[in-house]
């Protein structure tokens, strides 16, 4: 292995497309000049279809967690009640943020690896009739589950007046998102996943209903005040110094997405998820999730008879292939493969072929090429 | 397939390592300043082990063909006799250059796909006792053959006083080369193959014997006059404006080669050649060459029952994977896979897995995963 090679297949940050890398290397422009105004004006319109909304998508210079916090501090006030769907580490993070701000949290704990159930949520909504908001994670990065956001939204609006707030960090741009049509009130994501950029930008959009709550919210907030971002974006500007190189990169990343087309991108991710899952089925290695709950962007594998950590270590040292481990109580028990953003079926086949060698290296007796063949078959049958 | 992805697996130009790409993007430096002097001084010593020589390796701003021409016009005069070993398109190119300069060529034609025979060469040397030079191709890029340069050199020196001139373009840096020990009199290569750079630099080294001929050679030559390059290199300079960005990249490429170590690099290429050949054996698809003649840097495949061109086309359109076709009379009859320079076993496995899908796409009935498994087995058994 040449030391230079990095095969980065964690569920974000992802590799960066070369043309995006080049775009980010352009000479720095002034953040209050005409070029930046033109850049923001161009970006505004282009982000809306990715979120499936007619509302403005606000741009924050922050990581994804600040975007989660933005949703909390702008939509909810101390002392108010909320339901947080906790199906993994990132649902859990929403509860921690809410608790920090003295918001009363009703947790809906979902077994890690399973998807949230609209029926269970309905039950909870009927029990807690005064909740101001329901928080959900679209793709739970820690478990590889894609929650049924559309159905959950529909239950929220049928059984409550709560705002439905969605963390879309590890899937927006890779899976269909119809914010307006599905009734998602606040949707947030980050730059380092399906958006094919380094970390450092976050995106937040809000429905008209959400904006009413945001306008009247007394919760103190300064850097994360969505009103400031909306008002400045109207003038094609930003309230604070933006991450200029990332915005230059975003323009090119979106150009790539427009070239490919959103529906083709969604199909590519579906295909990569299916290829990955079927490879492990063929090798008789259990996944953490049911196929129907599996995300198109990340797959979690729960080995029964070998060490996830040993496999990760050998893949790293043999091939420079980095995959992720488990979080919290799944640490050491699972490994996670990211297949999102700048990732193709050709990359999935490479990961599987290396994975098979890694398994042999840690003395797991598998038939070489069997997982690759299963993934190849998925590819051939899907086309 | 995202349009951005390029899986470039022709036998050069090769992909460029990211750190080399970055090195080439440094601010331009003056080509007569102290930085350039320091750069050339550093490069001089580092190129010698790659050639296996204590002589200076001269740097030309040109493609590889100019380096072939450099060898011809510096070592041989019009009217002199030479033997050219022609085992493919690049051996043939040596004859064309010689003929252009009114040099009398005795061709030793080797069937394309086979290696040159030291015995045959001996026979020819005994027949033509006045040859000034023997020209050979180390790795014949057009056929994937690695000629037995060491043995050929020994025959040349045992049976003649001829200079032995070697085109090492598609293998030097990837296969062991001991110019001094083996008695190679002039060795040339280019930047765009095992040296992991874009095309535009060529490298030429000459033995003391060769330098004597070069000094007294009356053949007119200006840009390609090796004496000018040697004299200027003594002062850490160059006779004409050098390709500065490529030299900046060369420094980093060599740093990567030193980090990995030449013997490890040679083993990696051996392994990649073996993985590739065994994959095709497993799939029952004939190669152009015998395994013992196969180059560690390029493999030529001669399909019996499918179209090489159809396969190349589908791999290009499905995956952005570019492999090479055949040259001259092998056009349409073979395809060639480059596995040299910035290329790892992980890349070979990817190529094979994509190749299998491509074969199915053009209705060649192969067992999916079988070639991958064979390559995986080679990898596991070699470690």
XYZ file of C-alpha atoms in Angstrom:
766
model
C 0.000 0.000 0.000
C 1.309 3.421 -0.934
C 0.931 5.638 2.119
C -0.663 8.352 0.038
C -3.805 6.351 -0.746
C -6.807 7.142 1.441
C -9.969 5.149 0.879
C -12.249 7.127 3.161
C -15.515 5.257 3.664
C -16.763 6.470 7.006
C -20.296 7.894 6.992
C -18.911 11.391 6.485
C -16.768 13.377 6.123
C -16.583 11.950 2.619
C -13.982 12.297 -0.141
C -14.154 15.545 -2.105
C -14.624 15.528 -5.908
C -11.538 16.959 -7.651
C -13.454 19.807 -9.276
C -14.844 20.818 -5.864
C -11.336 20.696 -4.451
C -10.204 22.962 -7.291
C -13.114 25.326 -6.757
C -12.158 25.685 -3.091
C -8.609 26.584 -4.147
C -9.692 29.649 -6.071
C -8.166 32.925 -4.904
C -9.991 34.200 -1.826
C -12.711 36.763 -2.505
C -13.910 39.517 -0.192
C -16.873 38.377 1.896
C -18.669 41.685 1.475
C -17.974 42.245 -2.202
C -20.012 41.807 -5.348
C -18.603 38.363 -6.139
C -19.874 37.058 -2.817
C -23.262 38.637 -3.396
C -23.464 36.973 -6.783
C -22.342 33.669 -5.289
C -24.980 33.741 -2.548
C -27.686 34.744 -4.997
C -26.791 31.795 -7.215
C -26.646 29.357 -4.294
C -30.001 30.364 -2.795
C -32.110 29.048 -5.613
C -30.086 25.911 -6.083
C -30.396 24.624 -2.517
C -34.199 24.647 -2.510
C -34.796 21.556 -4.697
C -32.365 19.566 -2.552
C -34.541 20.295 0.485
C -37.775 20.094 -1.513
C -38.858 23.527 -0.357
C -39.789 26.985 -1.599
C -38.410 28.524 1.598
C -34.926 29.942 1.882
C -32.164 27.569 2.951
C -29.952 29.464 5.412
C -26.194 28.976 5.384
C -24.329 28.692 8.686
C -20.579 28.521 9.121
C -20.556 25.661 11.610
C -20.615 21.916 11.883
C -23.848 19.943 11.920
C -24.266 20.037 15.694
C -24.614 23.816 15.619
C -27.403 23.315 13.097
C -29.181 20.968 15.524
C -28.729 23.581 18.243
C -30.011 26.247 15.848
C -33.226 24.304 15.401
C -33.648 23.965 19.175
C -32.904 27.523 20.248
C -34.914 29.123 17.482
C -38.037 26.974 17.714
C -38.447 26.094 21.389
C -38.315 28.061 24.641
C -37.141 26.953 28.085
C -39.858 25.135 29.987
C -41.672 23.979 26.856
C -42.254 20.283 26.207
C -40.916 18.365 23.255
C -40.755 14.776 22.056
C -37.368 13.578 20.824
C -37.217 10.379 18.804
C -33.976 8.738 19.916
C -32.980 5.944 17.544
C -29.244 6.423 17.949
C -26.456 8.766 18.957
C -27.755 11.727 16.980
C -31.297 11.533 18.331
C -29.608 11.416 21.726
C -27.704 14.583 20.894
C -31.009 16.425 20.324
C -32.073 15.492 23.874
C -28.785 16.774 25.313
C -29.162 20.115 23.537
C -32.790 20.447 24.662
C -31.907 19.605 28.256
C -29.077 22.146 28.248
C -31.713 24.778 27.435
C -34.137 23.560 30.152
C -36.608 22.187 27.653
C -38.734 19.311 28.972
C -37.929 16.245 26.904
C -40.168 13.233 26.413
C -37.864 10.621 24.911
C -39.168 8.099 22.441
C -36.401 5.536 22.676
C -36.136 3.224 19.693
C -33.888 0.168 19.890
C -30.674 1.112 18.082
C -30.758 -0.448 14.646
C -34.529 -0.178 14.305
C -36.581 2.555 12.677
C -39.014 4.755 14.604
C -42.641 3.690 14.410
C -45.333 6.194 13.415
C -47.804 4.284 15.617
C -45.613 4.602 18.680
C -45.179 8.272 17.971
C -48.940 8.695 17.673
C -49.351 7.077 21.076
C -46.837 9.471 22.620
C -48.417 12.506 20.978
C -51.778 11.515 22.407
C -50.196 11.196 25.844
C -48.325 14.524 25.695
C -50.703 16.932 24.114
C -48.770 20.133 24.740
C -45.539 19.389 22.976
C -44.113 22.337 21.082
C -41.990 20.237 18.755
C -41.084 16.706 17.749
C -37.440 16.072 16.886
C -36.416 13.253 14.571
C -33.300 12.017 12.816
C -33.803 11.262 9.116
C -30.784 9.004 8.669
C -29.407 7.876 12.012
C -25.686 7.833 11.172
C -24.842 5.766 14.235
C -27.021 2.812 13.189
C -27.510 3.116 9.420
C -31.284 3.438 9.799
C -33.356 5.656 7.533
C -36.370 6.704 9.590
C -39.765 6.996 7.803
C -39.760 10.776 7.992
C -42.724 11.308 5.695
C -44.973 9.017 7.766
C -43.736 10.427 11.056
C -44.474 13.952 9.802
C -47.960 12.962 8.847
C -48.640 11.549 12.341
C -47.237 14.678 13.985
C -49.546 16.947 12.052
C -52.574 14.692 12.421
C -52.294 14.332 16.195
C -50.730 17.614 17.321
C -49.857 21.180 16.560
C -46.196 20.477 17.190
C -43.463 21.560 14.848
C -41.673 18.630 13.211
C -37.931 19.195 13.251
C -35.648 16.942 11.238
C -31.902 16.292 11.398
C -31.086 15.396 7.792
C -27.308 15.569 8.196
C -26.263 12.225 6.791
C -28.777 11.897 3.975
C -30.029 15.160 2.518
C -28.674 15.398 -1.002
C -28.630 11.578 -1.229
C -32.267 10.689 -0.498
C -35.461 12.317 -1.617
C -36.524 15.092 0.739
C -39.799 16.935 0.191
C -39.833 19.374 3.046
C -42.915 21.327 1.951
C -44.983 18.409 0.710
C -44.263 16.180 3.701
C -44.722 18.968 6.256
C -41.237 19.149 7.715
C -41.009 22.377 9.732
C -37.292 22.699 10.224
C -34.743 20.677 8.280
C -31.002 20.874 8.870
C -27.973 19.292 7.250
C -24.206 19.662 7.067
C -21.741 20.010 4.220
C -19.556 16.951 4.862
C -21.905 14.131 3.881
C -24.015 13.865 0.748
C -23.078 17.445 -0.175
C -19.520 16.313 -1.023
C -17.761 19.134 0.867
C -15.487 19.327 3.883
C -17.198 20.016 7.218
C -17.786 23.666 8.058
C -21.078 24.630 6.455
C -24.535 23.853 7.817
C -27.878 24.376 6.135
C -31.162 25.188 7.865
C -34.584 25.690 6.317
C -37.865 26.432 8.071
C -41.533 26.329 7.092
C -43.847 29.348 7.435
C -45.316 27.794 10.613
C -41.833 27.387 12.037
C -40.910 30.961 11.173
C -43.862 32.203 13.257
C -42.517 30.376 16.275
C -38.984 31.563 15.527
C -40.085 35.222 15.290
C -41.726 35.156 18.688
C -39.243 32.937 20.496
C -37.758 34.721 23.541
C -34.834 32.298 23.900
C -31.586 34.334 23.824
C -29.416 33.457 20.835
C -26.887 35.443 18.852
C -24.677 33.527 16.359
C -27.399 30.934 15.818
C -30.258 33.408 15.420
C -32.009 32.290 12.244
C -33.643 35.706 11.805
C -30.258 37.335 11.282
C -29.380 34.829 8.544
C -32.722 35.181 6.797
C -32.603 38.979 6.834
C -29.073 39.077 5.477
C -29.759 36.399 2.872
C -32.525 38.620 1.475
C -29.721 41.047 0.570
C -27.513 38.168 -0.623
C -25.309 38.584 2.369
C -24.482 36.880 5.667
C -24.602 38.220 9.247
C -21.094 36.968 10.111
C -17.971 36.130 8.128
C -18.839 33.064 6.041
C -16.519 30.148 5.141
C -15.707 31.554 1.719
C -13.778 28.590 0.302
C -16.551 26.193 1.303
C -19.118 28.389 -0.443
C -16.970 28.374 -3.585
C -16.846 24.592 -3.278
C -20.598 24.385 -2.676
C -21.276 26.081 -5.972
C -19.288 23.414 -7.795
C -20.724 20.547 -5.716
C -24.219 21.700 -6.652
C -23.169 22.006 -10.304
C -22.124 18.340 -10.156
C -25.448 17.433 -8.538
C -27.374 19.312 -11.205
C -25.371 17.595 -13.943
C -26.200 14.175 -12.539
C -29.777 15.084 -11.596
C -31.324 14.599 -8.160
C -33.395 11.549 -9.096
C -30.307 9.829 -10.554
C -28.376 10.664 -7.396
C -31.103 9.133 -5.238
C -31.110 5.979 -7.380
C -27.314 5.733 -7.176
C -27.457 5.825 -3.395
C -30.268 3.251 -3.267
C -28.160 1.019 -5.480
C -25.031 1.429 -3.355
C -26.980 0.639 -0.176
C -28.459 -2.462 -1.751
C -25.105 -3.619 -3.143
C -23.488 -3.252 0.281
C -26.264 -5.015 2.188
C -26.442 -7.887 -0.259
C -22.688 -8.409 -0.117
C -22.908 -8.980 3.638
C -25.969 -11.208 3.265
C -24.023 -13.349 0.790
C -21.116 -13.581 3.223
C -23.536 -14.525 6.013
C -22.490 -11.580 8.143
C -25.387 -9.975 10.049
C -26.357 -6.345 9.586
C -27.543 -4.180 12.456
C -30.706 -3.176 10.599
C -33.437 -4.825 8.586
C -33.049 -4.185 4.863
C -36.288 -2.196 4.811
C -34.888 0.189 7.443
C -31.417 0.413 5.893
C -30.160 3.799 4.762
C -28.907 4.344 1.212
C -25.986 6.283 2.697
C -24.566 4.168 5.522
C -24.607 0.469 6.421
C -23.961 -0.838 9.925
C -22.674 -4.381 10.276
C -22.884 -6.365 13.517
C -20.454 -9.290 13.312
C -21.386 -12.378 15.287
C -18.058 -14.201 15.236
C -15.243 -11.755 14.588
C -13.993 -8.487 15.980
C -15.211 -5.348 14.231
C -12.202 -3.496 15.584
C -9.735 -6.083 14.297
C -11.274 -5.820 10.837
C -11.133 -2.024 10.868
C -7.509 -2.149 11.914
C -6.383 -4.540 9.198
C -8.260 -2.631 6.460
C -6.601 0.564 7.589
C -3.105 -0.883 7.650
C -3.343 -3.009 4.479
C -5.244 -0.667 2.204
C -5.635 2.743 3.837
C -9.369 1.962 3.931
C -11.073 3.737 6.808
C -14.503 2.595 7.961
C -16.234 3.676 11.159
C -16.754 1.806 14.413
C -19.797 1.888 16.671
C -20.831 4.727 18.966
C -21.834 4.644 22.647
C -23.040 1.154 23.645
C -22.361 -0.206 20.139
C -18.665 0.717 20.353
C -16.692 -2.380 19.401
C -19.857 -4.265 18.475
C -20.460 -2.901 14.978
C -18.678 -1.276 12.083
C -20.159 1.221 9.671
C -19.492 1.821 5.998
C -20.326 5.152 4.426
C -21.488 5.098 0.807
C -22.643 8.619 0.193
C -21.754 11.775 -1.666
C -18.707 11.333 -3.856
C -19.059 7.551 -3.975
C -19.966 5.243 -6.832
C -20.887 1.588 -7.324
C -17.262 1.111 -8.435
C -16.176 2.255 -4.972
C -18.608 -0.107 -3.266
C -17.163 -3.036 -5.206
C -13.694 -2.007 -4.150
C -14.708 -1.778 -0.484
C -16.302 -5.242 -0.591
C -13.301 -6.846 -2.292
C -10.972 -5.344 0.326
C -13.354 -6.283 3.127
C -13.195 -9.920 2.007
C -9.411 -9.884 2.169
C -9.581 -8.188 5.575
C -11.926 -10.889 6.864
C -9.527 -13.603 5.750
C -6.664 -11.724 7.369
C -8.462 -11.857 10.735
C -9.173 -15.558 10.169
C -12.877 -15.280 9.430
C -13.574 -18.091 7.026
C -15.473 -16.612 4.094
C -15.569 -17.525 0.421
C -13.520 -14.930 -1.430
C -15.408 -13.077 -4.158
C -18.820 -14.094 -2.865
C -19.756 -10.694 -1.482
C -18.394 -9.008 -4.598
C -20.487 -11.317 -6.772
C -23.651 -10.478 -4.809
C -22.966 -6.754 -5.192
C -22.197 -7.195 -8.902
C -25.500 -9.013 -9.321
C -27.396 -6.193 -7.651
C -25.688 -3.759 -10.000
C -26.509 -5.803 -13.094
C -30.131 -6.389 -12.078
C -30.767 -2.749 -11.272
C -29.689 -1.390 -14.597
C -21.711 6.944 -12.343
C -20.821 10.463 -11.313
C -19.217 12.140 -14.306
C -16.397 13.432 -12.160
C -14.963 9.970 -11.445
C -12.033 8.971 -13.639
C -10.570 5.520 -13.145
C -7.551 5.915 -15.403
C -5.934 2.548 -15.963
C -4.192 2.896 -19.282
C -0.463 2.058 -19.268
C 0.379 5.727 -18.678
C -0.261 8.561 -18.241
C -1.245 7.401 -14.770
C -3.201 9.098 -11.981
C -1.222 11.629 -9.943
C -0.883 11.259 -6.143
C -2.630 14.134 -4.345
C 0.563 15.360 -2.669
C 2.303 15.479 -6.061
C -0.638 17.417 -7.453
C -0.304 19.864 -4.557
C 3.444 20.148 -5.058
C 2.874 21.077 -8.697
C 0.474 23.820 -7.606
C 3.101 25.677 -5.609
C 3.729 29.254 -6.697
C 5.980 29.333 -9.754
C 9.656 29.865 -9.029
C 12.236 31.512 -11.272
C 14.018 28.958 -13.417
C 17.385 30.631 -12.925
C 17.101 31.400 -9.228
C 18.510 29.815 -6.106
C 15.379 27.757 -5.378
C 15.724 26.049 -8.740
C 19.406 25.389 -8.164
C 18.596 23.828 -4.814
C 15.797 21.791 -6.377
C 18.034 20.406 -9.142
C 20.790 19.641 -6.688
C 18.367 17.666 -4.531
C 16.879 15.826 -7.511
C 20.232 14.775 -9.014
C 21.198 12.427 -6.233
C 17.725 10.992 -5.828
C 17.295 9.843 -9.427
C 20.419 7.693 -9.458
C 19.132 4.763 -7.352
C 16.017 4.567 -9.527
C 18.249 3.996 -12.558
C 20.788 1.951 -10.596
C 23.647 4.189 -11.675
C 26.344 6.452 -10.353
C 26.144 8.579 -13.516
C 24.076 11.734 -13.731
C 20.461 11.387 -14.845
C 19.736 14.255 -17.233
C 16.371 15.995 -17.184
C 14.702 16.893 -20.484
C 11.528 18.900 -20.897
C 9.895 16.631 -23.455
C 7.815 13.531 -23.819
C 9.348 10.069 -23.921
C 9.766 9.986 -27.702
C 12.215 12.899 -27.530
C 14.199 10.831 -25.054
C 14.346 7.957 -27.556
C 15.484 10.418 -30.188
C 18.036 11.834 -27.744
C 19.581 8.397 -27.371
C 19.746 7.963 -31.138
C 21.173 11.337 -32.130
C 23.735 11.433 -29.342
C 25.069 7.894 -29.662
C 24.944 7.035 -33.366
C 25.989 8.803 -36.557
C 24.409 8.673 -40.022
C 25.641 5.649 -41.949
C 26.449 3.594 -38.873
C 24.831 0.204 -38.335
C 22.569 -0.682 -35.396
C 20.398 -3.561 -34.302
C 16.916 -2.657 -33.074
C 14.960 -5.242 -31.133
C 11.372 -4.721 -32.262
C 8.950 -6.504 -29.954
C 6.160 -3.988 -30.327
C 5.192 -0.431 -31.259
C 7.938 1.198 -29.218
C 10.715 -0.945 -30.598
C 9.311 0.001 -33.990
C 9.559 3.667 -33.050
C 13.320 3.283 -32.463
C 13.671 2.007 -36.041
C 11.714 4.972 -37.415
C 13.918 7.452 -35.569
C 17.105 5.694 -36.728
C 15.926 5.581 -40.322
C 15.055 9.283 -40.231
C 18.705 9.927 -39.378
C 20.031 7.622 -42.121
C 21.260 5.014 -39.682
C 21.411 1.467 -41.080
C 18.957 -0.634 -39.085
C 19.072 -4.406 -38.691
C 15.675 -5.271 -37.229
C 15.316 -8.129 -34.830
C 11.567 -8.664 -35.106
C 10.015 -10.488 -32.200
C 6.418 -11.693 -32.453
C 4.298 -9.144 -30.609
C 3.470 -10.554 -27.188
C 6.697 -12.491 -26.881
C 9.927 -11.456 -25.204
C 13.193 -10.981 -27.092
C 15.572 -13.934 -26.945
C 19.197 -13.408 -25.885
C 20.155 -16.343 -28.149
C 18.566 -14.762 -31.190
C 20.292 -11.518 -30.403
C 23.622 -13.330 -30.110
C 23.056 -14.803 -33.555
C 22.379 -11.373 -35.017
C 25.391 -9.825 -33.310
C 27.606 -12.516 -34.792
C 26.142 -11.788 -38.199
C 26.493 -7.995 -37.970
C 29.839 -7.408 -36.355
C 30.082 -3.659 -36.892
C 26.961 -2.461 -35.129
C 27.468 0.705 -33.161
C 24.505 0.138 -30.881
C 21.743 -2.259 -29.955
C 18.378 -0.736 -29.094
C 15.903 -2.515 -26.844
C 12.622 -1.809 -25.082
C 12.583 -2.799 -21.412
C 8.819 -2.941 -20.996
C 7.055 -3.011 -24.365
C 3.965 -0.963 -23.495
C 2.127 -2.095 -26.600
C 2.219 -5.782 -25.636
C 2.785 -5.908 -21.870
C 6.051 -7.787 -22.272
C 9.006 -7.206 -19.967
C 12.089 -7.996 -22.004
C 15.035 -9.744 -20.261
C 17.192 -6.628 -20.349
C 19.898 -7.920 -18.048
C 20.459 -11.041 -20.182
C 20.259 -9.089 -23.429
C 22.873 -6.654 -22.096
C 25.190 -9.475 -21.197
C 24.949 -10.942 -24.722
C 25.586 -7.523 -26.288
C 28.766 -7.035 -24.298
C 29.967 -10.605 -24.731
C 29.586 -10.639 -28.512
C 30.193 -7.037 -29.576
C 31.495 -3.620 -28.709
C 28.081 -2.088 -29.334
C 26.425 0.306 -26.941
C 23.273 -1.131 -25.386
C 20.511 1.463 -25.379
C 17.343 0.865 -23.417
C 13.887 2.468 -23.557
C 12.673 2.105 -19.972
C 9.682 4.410 -20.340
C 6.907 2.221 -18.998
C 8.760 0.449 -16.223
C 11.646 2.383 -14.707
C 10.636 3.265 -11.161
C 8.422 0.161 -11.025
C 10.906 -2.628 -11.802
C 14.452 -3.140 -10.665
C 16.927 -1.408 -12.960
C 20.661 -1.781 -12.389
C 22.098 0.288 -15.193
C 25.740 0.114 -14.062
C 25.756 -3.499 -12.908
C 23.925 -4.847 -15.951
C 25.921 -2.742 -18.422
C 23.165 -0.590 -19.868
C 24.832 2.235 -21.806
C 21.954 4.634 -22.264
C 18.693 4.383 -20.354
C 15.734 6.695 -20.905
C 12.343 7.064 -19.313
C 9.432 9.508 -19.085
C 7.589 11.124 -16.215
C 4.069 9.875 -16.909
C 4.367 6.205 -16.023
C 5.947 4.709 -12.913
C 7.216 8.146 -11.898
C 3.636 9.234 -11.071
C 3.795 12.587 -12.855
C 2.068 14.126 -15.851
C 3.900 13.792 -19.171
C 6.455 16.477 -19.945
C 9.699 15.360 -18.344
C 12.102 12.788 -19.744
C 15.139 11.273 -18.064
C 18.319 10.108 -19.802
C 21.416 8.548 -18.260
C 24.548 7.329 -20.031
C 27.496 5.124 -19.075
C 31.108 6.289 -19.344
C 31.445 4.263 -22.561
C 28.395 5.938 -23.986
C 29.659 9.384 -23.033
C 32.797 8.774 -25.092
C 30.677 8.119 -28.158
C 28.440 11.076 -27.346
C 31.416 13.447 -27.027
C 32.768 12.552 -30.448
C 29.478 12.182 -32.277
C 29.290 14.565 -35.279
C 25.510 14.251 -35.675
C 24.013 17.773 -35.527
C 21.707 18.217 -32.542
C 20.721 21.237 -30.501
C 17.807 20.874 -28.057
C 18.547 17.179 -27.599
C 22.312 17.572 -27.154
C 23.100 15.577 -24.004
C 26.366 17.426 -23.501
C 24.514 20.702 -22.908
C 22.347 19.070 -20.218
C 25.277 17.419 -18.494
C 27.336 20.606 -18.440
C 24.501 22.670 -17.067
C 23.523 20.019 -14.518
C 27.030 20.225 -13.091
C 26.104 23.806 -12.104
C 22.636 22.657 -10.961
C 21.083 24.340 -13.940
C 19.467 23.477 -17.267
C 20.340 24.584 -20.819
C 16.770 25.588 -21.689
C 13.710 26.633 -19.706
C 12.659 23.552 -17.707
C 9.097 22.464 -16.863
C 9.190 23.995 -13.394
C 5.913 22.632 -12.042
C 6.830 19.105 -13.111
C 10.168 19.408 -11.340
C 8.387 20.534 -8.177
C 6.125 17.507 -8.574
C 9.097 15.220 -9.224
C 10.605 16.140 -5.878
C 7.428 15.043 -4.097
C 6.997 11.914 -6.261
C 10.510 10.854 -5.323
C 9.793 11.616 -1.662
C 6.858 9.188 -1.886
C 9.075 6.600 -3.566
C 11.715 6.983 -0.860
C 9.066 6.632 1.856
C 7.821 3.399 0.363
C 11.281 2.127 -0.587
C 12.303 0.933 -4.044
C 12.265 -2.779 -3.199
C 8.738 -2.464 -1.760
C 7.646 -0.608 -4.884
C 9.040 -3.377 -7.102
C 7.227 -6.026 -5.031
C 3.970 -4.052 -5.214
C 4.175 -3.967 -8.997
C 5.021 -7.684 -9.199
C 1.991 -8.378 -7.026
C -0.318 -6.205 -9.127
C 0.842 -7.885 -12.336
C 0.289 -11.309 -10.852
C -3.141 -10.387 -9.462
C -4.229 -9.081 -12.850
C -2.940 -12.066 -14.834
C -4.450 -14.586 -12.449
C -7.832 -12.881 -12.580
C -7.952 -13.370 -16.355
C -6.702 -16.952 -16.064
C -9.538 -17.668 -13.616
C -12.051 -16.141 -16.031
C -10.570 -18.214 -18.860
C -9.734 -15.166 -20.915
C -6.422 -15.451 -22.793
C -3.575 -13.028 -22.247
C -1.338 -11.852 -25.075
C 1.815 -12.861 -23.222
C 3.106 -15.827 -21.265
C 3.121 -15.163 -17.522
C 6.907 -15.378 -17.442
C 7.140 -12.575 -20.033
C 4.406 -10.432 -18.439
C 5.314 -6.976 -17.220
C 4.554 -5.898 -13.654
C 3.261 -2.608 -15.061
C 0.916 -3.467 -17.927
C -1.140 -6.492 -18.911
C -2.403 -7.123 -22.449
C -5.471 -9.302 -22.875
C -6.404 -10.969 -26.155
C -10.057 -11.991 -26.018
C -11.047 -15.013 -28.079
C -14.815 -14.613 -28.035
C -15.737 -11.028 -27.311
C -14.905 -7.589 -28.609
C -12.130 -5.752 -26.797
C -13.535 -2.486 -28.080
C -17.049 -3.229 -26.834
C -15.657 -3.981 -23.385
C -13.615 -0.782 -23.317
C -16.652 1.213 -24.344
C -18.964 -0.191 -21.679
C -16.356 0.233 -18.920
C -15.897 3.830 -19.951
C -19.586 4.643 -20.020
C -20.622 2.686 -16.908
C -17.746 3.479 -14.576
C -15.463 6.093 -16.128
C -12.845 3.322 -16.270
C -10.414 3.891 -19.119
C -8.241 1.025 -20.325
C -6.181 1.022 -23.517
C -6.789 -0.729 -26.817
C -4.226 -2.335 -29.079
C -1.751 -0.555 -31.322
C -0.938 -1.100 -35.025
C -1.906 -4.638 -36.115
C -3.268 -5.453 -32.648
C -5.775 -2.591 -32.801
C -9.177 -4.030 -31.925
C -7.659 -7.398 -31.049
C -6.414 -6.709 -27.529
C -6.974 -4.420 -24.576
C -4.345 -3.285 -22.112
C -4.587 -2.502 -18.416
C -2.011 -0.271 -16.773
C -1.131 -1.056 -13.156
C 1.835 1.155 -12.477
C 2.886 4.211 -10.533
C 0.113 5.523 -8.342
C -1.760 2.209 -8.310
C -2.350 -0.262 -5.515
C -3.677 -3.818 -5.125
C -6.936 -2.171 -3.988
C -7.152 -0.518 -7.417
C -6.485 -3.805 -9.201
C -9.353 -5.453 -7.315
C -11.610 -2.594 -8.329
C -10.624 -2.898 -11.987
C -11.287 -6.650 -11.993
C -14.673 -6.306 -10.298
C -15.715 -3.675 -12.855
C -14.271 -5.737 -15.702
C -16.485 -8.670 -14.687
C -19.572 -6.484 -14.808
C -18.445 -5.092 -18.163
C -18.037 -8.615 -19.546
C -21.571 -9.517 -18.478
C -22.837 -6.288 -20.021
C -21.410 -7.331 -23.404
C -22.926 -10.800 -22.944
C -19.741 -12.688 -22.233
C -20.777 -15.471 -19.907
C -18.395 -15.404 -16.947
C -18.869 -16.293 -13.310
C -19.091 -13.045 -11.375
C -16.521 -12.656 -8.595
C -14.279 -15.402 -9.948
C -11.548 -13.102 -11.250
C -11.741 -11.028 -8.089
C -11.349 -14.167 -5.988
C -8.270 -15.232 -7.948
C -6.706 -11.793 -7.469
C -7.625 -11.810 -3.781
C -5.942 -15.199 -3.421
C -2.768 -13.913 -5.034
C -2.804 -10.995 -2.611
C -3.323 -13.225 0.424
C -0.676 -15.742 -0.634
C 1.926 -13.083 -1.372
C 1.780 -11.410 1.976
